[in-house]
Amino acid sequence: PCGEQPLPGYGCCDLGSLNLTAFVTDPFGDDAAFDFDRMREVATVAVRMLDLVLDATVWPLPQQAAESRAKRRIGLGFLGLGSALVMLGLRYDSSEGRALAARISGALRDAAYTASIELAREKGAFPLVDADKYLGRQCVARLPEPLRAAIAEHGIRNSHLLSIAPT
């Protein structure tokens, strides 16, 4: 159990973070930009990696293994937002900085959900999934409609996907 992640009994904290500074091209330069396509590619790999960690882990207690298998909870997040904004010539507290942070967060969210839906198509949804209940969750209701439709059709591999841990 970790303090930054409210977990059920025997729940695991399978976290990973993308370093946003790695996606800044021409840092501090006149042509500084954020490479959204590359971040989406890396996020897709990261979701697959975190999902595989759940299968590769030798759990100390059988209850932990059962909880992990039932929900397949992961937490992909990011670090280095402030540094990436500085590299792009944006202030952290500016409207432009906040707008870019929102775009980055949304792109990461959508990439993670897309990857988990694809994993559900390949390997199956998490065992406790109830698509109607899942789609009724407040955070899921804010997803773009194509993602919600894909979840309704194929399910989703991981009950939880995103977490910004204190890195």
Backbone as numpy.savetxt, mean C-alpha at the origin, in Angstrom:
# Nx Ny Nz CAx CAy CAz Cx Cy Cz
2.99 -7.43 17.77 2.17 -6.22 17.77 3.03 -4.95 17.77
2.65 -4.00 16.96 3.37 -2.70 16.89 2.44 -1.58 17.28
2.99 -0.52 17.87 2.19 0.59 18.35 1.55 1.42 17.25
2.14 1.47 16.06 1.59 2.32 14.99 0.47 1.64 14.23
0.24 0.36 14.47 -0.71 -0.41 13.69 -1.67 -1.13 14.64
-2.93 -0.70 14.73 -3.87 -1.42 15.61 -4.14 -2.81 15.02
-3.83 -3.83 15.79 -3.91 -5.20 15.29 -4.82 -6.04 16.17
-5.45 -7.05 15.58 -6.22 -8.00 16.38 -5.25 -8.94 17.11
-5.78 -9.73 18.01 -4.97 -10.72 18.68 -4.25 -11.60 17.67
-2.96 -11.80 17.87 -2.10 -12.63 17.02 -1.89 -12.04 15.62
-2.28 -10.78 15.42 -2.08 -10.13 14.13 -0.61 -9.80 13.89
-0.24 -9.70 12.62 1.14 -9.39 12.28 1.24 -7.99 11.67
2.43 -7.49 11.66 2.72 -6.15 11.14 3.73 -6.32 10.01
3.26 -6.62 8.82 4.09 -6.89 7.64 4.17 -5.60 6.83
5.15 -4.75 7.18 5.23 -3.41 6.62 6.38 -3.25 5.64
6.18 -2.37 4.67 7.24 -1.99 3.75 7.02 -0.55 3.31
8.11 0.14 3.03 8.01 1.55 2.64 8.82 1.83 1.38
8.25 2.65 0.51 8.97 3.13 -0.66 9.64 4.45 -0.31
10.89 4.58 -0.68 11.63 5.81 -0.47 11.33 6.75 -1.64
10.53 7.76 -1.38 10.07 8.65 -2.45 11.19 9.42 -3.12
12.30 9.62 -2.44 13.40 10.35 -3.07 13.97 9.59 -4.27
13.79 8.28 -4.29 14.29 7.46 -5.39 13.52 7.69 -6.69
12.38 8.35 -6.59 11.54 8.57 -7.78 11.61 10.00 -8.30
12.50 10.79 -7.73 12.70 12.16 -8.20 13.78 12.15 -9.28
13.43 12.64 -10.46 14.41 12.76 -11.54 14.94 14.19 -11.56
16.22 14.34 -11.89 16.89 15.63 -11.91 16.68 16.40 -10.60
17.00 15.74 -9.45 16.76 16.41 -8.17 17.48 17.76 -8.09
16.79 18.73 -7.54 17.27 20.09 -7.34 17.51 20.84 -8.66
17.23 20.21 -9.78 17.47 20.83 -11.08 16.25 21.54 -11.62
16.44 22.19 -12.75 15.34 22.91 -13.39 14.27 21.98 -13.92
14.66 20.74 -14.25 13.71 19.76 -14.79 13.32 18.70 -13.76
13.43 19.01 -12.48 13.09 18.06 -11.43 11.63 17.62 -11.61
11.41 16.32 -11.48 10.06 15.77 -11.65 9.92 14.51 -10.83
8.70 14.12 -10.56 8.42 12.88 -9.84 7.98 11.84 -10.85
8.61 10.67 -10.82 8.35 9.59 -11.77 7.24 8.69 -11.23
6.01 9.06 -11.53 4.85 8.31 -11.05 4.80 6.90 -11.63
5.15 6.74 -12.90 5.10 5.42 -13.52 6.05 4.45 -12.82
7.25 4.90 -12.54 8.22 4.04 -11.86 7.76 3.71 -10.45
7.18 4.68 -9.75 6.68 4.42 -8.40 5.58 3.35 -8.44
4.69 3.44 -9.42 3.62 2.43 -9.55 4.20 1.04 -9.79
5.22 0.96 -10.65 5.87 -0.33 -10.91 6.48 -0.92 -9.64
7.18 -0.09 -8.90 7.82 -0.56 -7.67 6.77 -0.92 -6.62
5.70 -0.16 -6.54 4.63 -0.47 -5.58 4.00 -1.82 -5.89
3.84 -2.13 -7.18 3.28 -3.43 -7.58 4.17 -4.56 -7.10
5.46 -4.42 -7.31 6.42 -5.43 -6.84 6.40 -5.52 -5.32
6.31 -4.38 -4.65 6.32 -4.36 -3.18 5.11 -5.08 -2.59
3.95 -4.90 -3.19 2.75 -5.61 -2.70 2.95 -7.11 -2.85
3.47 -7.53 -4.00 3.72 -8.96 -4.20 4.75 -9.48 -3.20
5.79 -8.70 -2.95 6.82 -9.11 -2.01 6.25 -9.25 -0.60
5.50 -8.24 -0.14 4.93 -8.30 1.20 3.96 -9.48 1.33
3.21 -9.76 0.28 2.30 -10.90 0.31 3.08 -12.22 0.41
4.19 -12.31 -0.30 5.02 -13.52 -0.23 5.67 -13.69 1.15
5.98 -12.58 1.81 6.55 -12.65 3.16 5.61 -13.41 4.09
4.31 -13.19 3.92 3.33 -13.88 4.77 3.44 -15.39 4.60
3.69 -15.85 3.38 3.80 -17.29 3.11 5.15 -17.85 3.56
6.18 -17.03 3.49 7.53 -17.51 3.81 7.83 -17.51 5.30
7.05 -16.77 6.06 7.32 -16.64 7.49 7.02 -17.94 8.23
7.95 -18.30 9.11 7.72 -19.40 10.04 7.22 -18.75 11.33
5.93 -18.88 11.59 5.29 -18.19 12.70 5.59 -18.91 14.02
5.90 -18.15 15.08 6.20 -18.77 16.37 4.98 -19.49 16.98
3.78 -18.97 16.72 2.57 -19.55 17.29 1.59 -19.93 16.18
0.88 -21.02 16.32 -0.10 -21.41 15.30 -1.21 -20.38 15.14
-1.55 -19.66 16.20 -2.58 -18.63 16.10 -2.13 -17.48 15.19
-0.84 -17.18 15.21 -0.32 -16.14 14.33 -0.40 -16.58 12.87
-0.05 -17.83 12.61 -0.13 -18.35 11.24 -1.57 -18.32 10.74
-2.51 -18.71 11.61 -3.92 -18.73 11.21 -4.43 -17.32 10.93
-4.08 -16.37 11.79 -4.51 -14.98 11.59 -3.92 -14.41 10.29
-2.65 -14.70 10.03 -2.01 -14.23 8.82 -2.68 -14.81 7.57
-2.93 -16.09 7.57 -3.57 -16.74 6.41 -4.99 -16.22 6.18
-5.71 -15.97 7.27 -7.11 -15.56 7.15 -7.28 -14.17 6.55
-6.35 -13.25 6.88 -6.53 -11.86 6.45 -5.46 -11.34 5.50
-4.28 -11.95 5.51 -3.19 -11.56 4.62 -2.94 -10.05 4.69
-2.87 -9.52 5.91 -2.70 -8.09 6.18 -1.27 -7.66 5.85
-1.15 -6.61 5.03 0.15 -5.99 4.75 0.02 -4.49 4.92
1.13 -3.78 4.89 1.09 -2.33 5.03 2.18 -1.67 4.20
1.84 -1.29 2.98 2.79 -0.58 2.13 2.62 0.92 2.38
3.74 1.59 2.56 3.72 3.03 2.78 4.89 3.69 2.08
5.23 4.88 2.56 6.36 5.59 1.98 7.11 6.33 3.06
8.33 6.72 2.70 9.15 7.58 3.54 9.81 8.60 2.63
10.33 9.65 3.21 11.07 10.65 2.45 10.22 11.65 1.70
8.96 11.84 2.13 8.10 12.80 1.43 8.68 14.21 1.49
9.06 14.66 2.67 9.62 16.00 2.81 10.88 16.18 1.98
11.75 15.19 2.00 12.99 15.27 1.22 12.70 15.29 -0.28
11.74 14.47 -0.72 11.39 14.46 -2.15 10.85 15.83 -2.58
10.02 16.43 -1.74 9.49 17.75 -2.08 10.59 18.79 -2.18
11.55 18.74 -1.27 12.69 19.67 -1.33 13.46 19.45 -2.62
13.69 18.20 -3.00 14.41 17.88 -4.23 13.67 18.41 -5.46
12.34 18.54 -5.33 11.52 19.04 -6.43 11.33 20.56 -6.37
11.91 21.18 -5.36 11.80 22.63 -5.21 10.47 23.08 -4.64
9.80 22.19 -3.90 8.50 22.52 -3.32 8.60 22.57 -1.80
7.88 23.52 -1.22 7.81 23.59 0.24 6.80 22.56 0.74
7.12 21.97 1.85 6.25 20.97 2.48 4.90 21.57 2.86
4.90 22.84 3.26 3.67 23.49 3.72 2.98 24.35 2.65
3.40 24.20 1.39 2.78 24.98 0.32 1.61 24.21 -0.27
0.72 24.92 -0.94 -0.41 24.25 -1.58 0.09 23.30 -2.67
1.16 23.67 -3.38 1.73 22.78 -4.41 2.31 21.52 -3.79
2.99 21.68 -2.65 3.55 20.54 -1.95 2.47 19.59 -1.45
1.42 20.16 -0.87 0.30 19.33 -0.40 -0.41 18.64 -1.56
-0.56 19.33 -2.67 -1.21 18.73 -3.84 -0.39 17.56 -4.39
0.93 17.73 -4.44 1.77 16.63 -4.93 1.74 15.47 -3.95
1.76 15.75 -2.66 1.67 14.68 -1.65 0.37 13.89 -1.83
-0.72 14.58 -2.11 -2.00 13.91 -2.34 -1.95 13.06 -3.61
-1.34 13.56 -4.66 -1.22 12.78 -5.90 -0.37 11.53 -5.68
0.73 11.69 -4.95 1.61 10.54 -4.66 0.84 9.51 -3.85
0.15 9.95 -2.81 -0.61 9.03 -1.96 -1.68 8.30 -2.76
-2.39 9.02 -3.61 -3.43 8.40 -4.43 -2.87 7.40 -5.42
-1.75 7.75 -6.03 -1.14 6.84 -7.00 -0.64 5.57 -6.32
-0.05 5.72 -5.13 0.40 4.55 -4.38 -0.79 3.68 -3.98
-1.84 4.31 -3.48 -3.06 3.57 -3.11 -3.59 2.76 -4.29
-3.76 3.43 -5.42 -4.34 2.75 -6.58 -3.45 1.62 -7.08
-2.13 1.83 -7.07 -1.20 0.78 -7.50 -1.27 -0.42 -6.55
-1.35 -0.15 -5.25 -1.41 -1.24 -4.27 -2.70 -2.03 -4.41
-3.82 -1.36 -4.55 -5.09 -2.06 -4.72 -5.12 -2.85 -6.03
-4.60 -2.26 -7.09 -4.55 -2.97 -8.37 -3.72 -4.24 -8.25
-2.57 -4.15 -7.59 -1.71 -5.31 -7.42 -2.38 -6.39 -6.57
-3.08 -6.00 -5.51 -3.74 -6.97 -4.65 -4.92 -7.63 -5.36
-5.62 -6.89 -6.18 -6.71 -7.48 -6.98 -6.13 -8.49 -7.97
-5.03 -8.14 -8.61 -4.39 -9.07 -9.55 -3.91 -10.33 -8.82
-3.37 -10.17 -7.64 -2.97 -11.34 -6.84 -4.17 -12.21 -6.49
-5.31 -11.58 -6.21 -6.53 -12.35 -5.92 -6.95 -13.15 -7.15
-6.81 -12.56 -8.33 -7.13 -13.30 -9.57 -6.21 -14.50 -9.74
-4.94 -14.33 -9.39 -3.94 -15.39 -9.57 -4.00 -16.45 -8.48
-4.11 -16.00 -7.21 -3.92 -16.91 -6.07 -5.14 -17.05 -5.18
-6.13 -16.19 -5.38 -7.32 -16.20 -4.54 -7.34 -15.03 -3.58
-8.54 -14.66 -3.20 -8.74 -13.56 -2.26 -8.42 -14.04 -0.84
-8.25 -13.10 0.08 -8.02 -13.51 1.47 -9.25 -14.28 1.95
-9.05 -15.35 2.71 -10.15 -16.27 3.04 -11.36 -15.65 3.71
-11.21 -14.65 4.51 -12.35 -14.07 5.23 -13.06 -12.97 4.45
-12.71 -12.79 3.19 -13.31 -11.68 2.42 -14.81 -11.90 2.25
-15.55 -10.85 2.49 -16.97 -10.74 2.18 -17.05 -9.48 1.33
-17.16 -9.67 0.01 -17.04 -8.53 -0.91 -18.00 -7.40 -0.58
-19.26 -7.72 -0.24 -20.22 -6.66 0.07 -19.79 -5.86 1.30
-19.38 -6.56 2.36 -18.92 -5.85 3.56 -17.65 -5.07 3.27
-16.75 -5.68 2.54 -15.47 -5.03 2.23 -15.71 -3.75 1.43
-16.56 -3.84 0.41 -16.84 -2.67 -0.42 -17.59 -1.58 0.34
-18.23 -1.94 1.44 -18.94 -0.97 2.26 -18.06 -0.21 3.24
-16.81 -0.64 3.39 -15.89 0.06 4.30 -15.65 1.48 3.78
-15.53 2.42 4.70 -15.39 3.83 4.31 -14.17 4.07 3.43
-13.03 3.47 3.78 -11.82 3.69 2.99 -11.95 3.09 1.59
-12.66 1.99 1.47 -12.84 1.34 0.17 -13.86 2.11 -0.67
-14.84 2.71 -0.02 -15.86 3.48 -0.74 -15.25 4.67 -1.48
-14.07 5.13 -1.04 -13.41 6.27 -1.69 -12.55 5.85 -2.89
-12.42 4.56 -3.13 -11.61 4.11 -4.26 -12.28 4.48 -5.58
-11.48 4.63 -6.65 -12.07 4.85 -7.97 -12.98 3.67 -8.35
-14.03 3.96 -9.05 -15.03 2.94 -9.40 -14.44 1.72 -10.11
-13.47 1.88 -11.05 -12.91 0.67 -11.68 -12.27 -0.29 -10.67
-11.65 0.23 -9.62 -11.07 -0.64 -8.60 -12.17 -1.32 -7.79
-13.20 -0.58 -7.44 -14.32 -1.17 -6.69 -14.99 -2.27 -7.51
-15.16 -2.04 -8.80 -15.77 -3.06 -9.68 -14.88 -4.30 -9.77
-13.58 -4.10 -9.85 -12.65 -5.24 -9.91 -12.67 -6.04 -8.61
-12.78 -5.35 -7.47 -12.88 -6.06 -6.19 -14.17 -6.86 -6.14
-15.27 -6.28 -6.61 -16.55 -6.99 -6.63 -16.46 -8.25 -7.49
-15.71 -8.17 -8.57 -15.62 -9.31 -9.50 -14.60 -10.36 -9.06
-13.42 -9.92 -8.59 -12.31 -10.84 -8.33 -11.94 -10.99 -6.86
-12.43 -10.09 -6.01 -11.98 -10.08 -4.62 -10.67 -9.33 -4.51
-10.04 -9.47 -3.36 -8.77 -8.80 -3.11 -7.92 -9.73 -2.25
-6.64 -9.74 -2.46 -5.74 -10.68 -1.80 -5.48 -10.33 -0.34
-5.44 -9.04 -0.03 -5.02 -8.59 1.29 -6.13 -7.77 1.95
-6.45 -8.10 3.20 -7.53 -7.37 3.90 -7.15 -5.92 4.16
-5.87 -5.67 4.39 -5.33 -4.33 4.61 -4.12 -4.17 3.71
-3.94 -2.98 3.17 -2.87 -2.78 2.18 -1.90 -1.67 2.51
-2.35 -0.61 3.12 -1.52 0.59 3.25 -1.30 0.97 4.70
-0.11 1.43 5.00 0.22 1.91 6.34 1.47 2.76 6.22
1.42 3.95 6.76 2.62 4.78 6.77 3.22 4.68 8.16
4.21 3.82 8.28 4.86 3.55 9.55 5.82 4.68 9.91
6.16 4.81 11.17 7.11 5.85 11.57 8.54 5.45 11.15
8.93 5.89 9.96 10.25 5.54 9.42 11.18 6.74 9.51
